[in-house]
Amino acid sequence: MTLLAVFDELEQVLRQEDNLASVALDLAQAASMPYYNGLMFRVFDAHVPHAFMSGGRYDHLFERFGAPELTAVGWAIDIAAVYQAIHDQLTFEKGD
């Protein structure tokens, strides 16, 4: 399955009202990564055992590598966890 197909499935699942109710945004993330210097966040879902998305602000990261100062915000998605949750939900709905 391609990454684009995974995102398409994720969009379809999240568009269902019942699934959006299980998604939570946590803005109280403590700075566990030394390169973050501002707001950090995590996104949780009742169907995934850990945060499946996280990110934050890291204004001085590029300077550590000799690049000019640059304001930045980034995030990452645990695609494997999202795919597994979608697969499990679809399997449950089919009754397999």
XYZ file of C-alpha atoms in Angstrom:
96
model
C 0.000 0.000 0.000
C 1.376 3.429 -0.911
C 1.664 6.329 1.524
C -0.925 8.256 -0.486
C -3.365 5.366 -0.171
C -2.833 5.300 3.601
C -3.625 9.031 3.797
C -6.720 8.520 1.643
C -7.947 5.803 4.005
C -7.153 7.960 7.027
C -9.153 10.840 5.573
C -12.139 8.570 4.899
C -12.059 7.161 8.419
C -11.678 10.557 10.109
C -14.528 12.041 8.085
C -16.885 9.672 9.874
C -18.291 11.610 12.831
C -17.900 8.749 15.320
C -14.161 8.504 14.683
C -13.482 12.205 15.175
C -14.883 11.923 18.695
C -12.015 9.611 19.685
C -9.217 11.988 18.572
C -7.596 14.198 21.251
C -4.992 16.954 20.934
C -2.566 17.320 23.877
C -0.878 20.723 24.094
C 0.660 19.987 27.503
C 3.613 18.044 26.114
C 6.755 18.577 28.187
C 9.972 19.265 26.299
C 11.394 15.767 25.919
C 13.396 16.650 22.824
C 16.190 19.178 23.428
C 15.703 20.928 20.086
C 12.133 22.063 20.826
C 11.889 25.538 22.328
C 8.209 26.399 22.257
C 4.834 24.795 21.859
C 4.840 21.020 21.575
C 1.857 18.796 20.853
C 0.746 15.193 20.591
C -2.366 13.723 18.989
C -4.022 10.630 20.419
C -6.817 8.346 19.300
C -8.701 5.758 21.324
C -7.784 3.122 18.713
C -4.008 3.722 18.905
C -2.056 2.764 22.063
C 0.223 5.838 21.954
C 0.402 9.280 20.345
C 0.207 8.805 16.578
C 1.217 12.385 15.748
C 3.555 14.804 17.494
C 5.460 17.950 16.789
C 6.365 21.409 17.910
C 8.404 24.530 17.425
C 12.179 24.414 17.084
C 13.634 27.789 16.210
C 17.328 27.088 16.825
C 17.728 23.581 15.407
C 19.226 24.683 12.091
C 21.832 26.855 13.838
C 23.257 23.699 15.440
C 24.205 22.571 11.935
C 25.765 25.888 10.930
C 22.752 27.187 9.019
C 21.296 30.668 9.505
C 18.667 31.182 12.213
C 15.303 29.933 11.010
C 11.912 29.770 12.717
C 10.393 26.338 12.233
C 7.485 24.117 13.212
C 7.422 20.438 12.392
C 5.407 17.326 12.996
C 5.512 13.614 12.347
C 2.915 10.878 11.972
C 3.425 7.274 13.039
C 2.088 5.831 9.779
C 2.426 2.229 10.970
C 0.213 2.925 14.011
C -2.375 4.770 11.908
C -2.438 2.010 9.299
C -2.821 -0.669 11.986
C -5.697 1.235 13.625
C -7.475 1.616 10.270
C -6.914 -2.048 9.455
C -8.189 -3.158 12.872
C -11.276 -0.945 12.606
C -12.139 -2.182 9.109
C -11.602 -5.800 10.177
C -13.857 -5.259 13.211
C -16.582 -3.674 11.056
C -16.482 -6.598 8.607
C -16.660 -9.090 11.461
C -13.562 -11.022 10.343
